[in-house]
Coordinates of C-alpha atoms in Angstrom, one line a residue:
X1 CA 10.5 51.6 4.6
X2 CA 12.9 54.2 3.4
X3 CA 16.0 52.7 4.8
X4 CA 14.9 49.1 4.0
X5 CA 14.5 50.2 0.5
X6 CA 17.9 51.9 0.3
X7 CA 19.4 48.7 1.8
X8 CA 17.8 46.6 -0.9
X9 CA 15.3 44.8 1.4
X10 CA 12.4 45.7 -0.9
X11 CA 11.9 47.0 -4.4
X12 CA 8.4 48.2 -3.7
X13 CA 7.7 51.8 -4.7
X14 CA 5.3 52.4 -1.8
X15 CA 5.2 51.5 1.9
X16 CA 2.5 49.0 1.9
X17 CA 1.8 45.6 3.4
X18 CA 3.6 43.8 0.6
X19 CA 6.7 45.9 1.3
X20 CA 6.4 45.1 5.0
X21 CA 6.3 41.4 4.2
X22 CA 9.3 41.6 1.9
X23 CA 11.3 43.5 4.6
X24 CA 10.3 41.0 7.3
X25 CA 11.4 38.2 5.0
X26 CA 14.8 39.8 4.7
X27 CA 15.1 40.2 8.4
X28 CA 14.2 36.5 8.8
X29 CA 17.4 35.7 6.9
X30 CA 19.3 37.5 9.6
X31 CA 17.3 36.4 12.6
X32 CA 15.0 33.5 11.7
X33 CA 13.8 33.1 15.3
X34 CA 12.8 36.8 15.6
X35 CA 12.4 38.5 12.1
X36 CA 11.1 41.8 13.6
X37 CA 14.0 42.0 16.0
X38 CA 15.7 44.9 14.1
X39 CA 12.5 46.7 13.1
X40 CA 12.6 49.3 15.8
X41 CA 16.3 50.1 15.1
X42 CA 15.6 50.5 11.4
X43 CA 12.5 52.7 12.2
X44 CA 14.6 54.8 14.5
X45 CA 17.0 55.6 11.6
X46 CA 14.1 57.2 9.8
X47 CA 13.4 59.5 12.7
X48 CA 16.9 60.9 13.0
X49 CA 18.0 64.2 11.7
X50 CA 18.7 64.5 8.0
X51 CA 22.5 65.0 8.5
X52 CA 22.7 61.9 10.6
X53 CA 21.0 59.8 7.9
X54 CA 23.2 61.1 5.2
X55 CA 26.3 60.4 7.3
X56 CA 25.2 56.9 8.1
X57 CA 24.4 56.1 4.4
X58 CA 27.8 57.5 3.4
X59 CA 29.5 55.3 6.0
X60 CA 27.7 52.3 4.7
X61 CA 28.7 53.1 1.2
X62 CA 25.0 53.5 0.1
X63 CA 24.2 56.1 -2.5
X64 CA 20.7 57.3 -2.1
X65 CA 18.5 58.7 -4.9
X66 CA 19.2 62.5 -5.3
X67 CA 17.5 64.5 -2.6
X68 CA 16.2 61.4 -0.7
X69 CA 19.1 60.5 1.7
X70 CA 17.8 62.7 4.4
X71 CA 14.4 63.9 3.1
X72 CA 11.3 63.0 5.0

């Protein structure tokens, strides 16, 4: 949910079923035949160390809200 939110895949303020549906709809734009194809990869990013997440976001040019780039 956190990375999908940072990537603009959902504007929901909480990780709920509506957010999951919004994120799946965004994935369907990338992979219509398998919209959950990238779900594991995105989830894995949330598991990584804080420094890794901050570095990835910086490389993608995404500014995260203060204190939230690598926070759990």
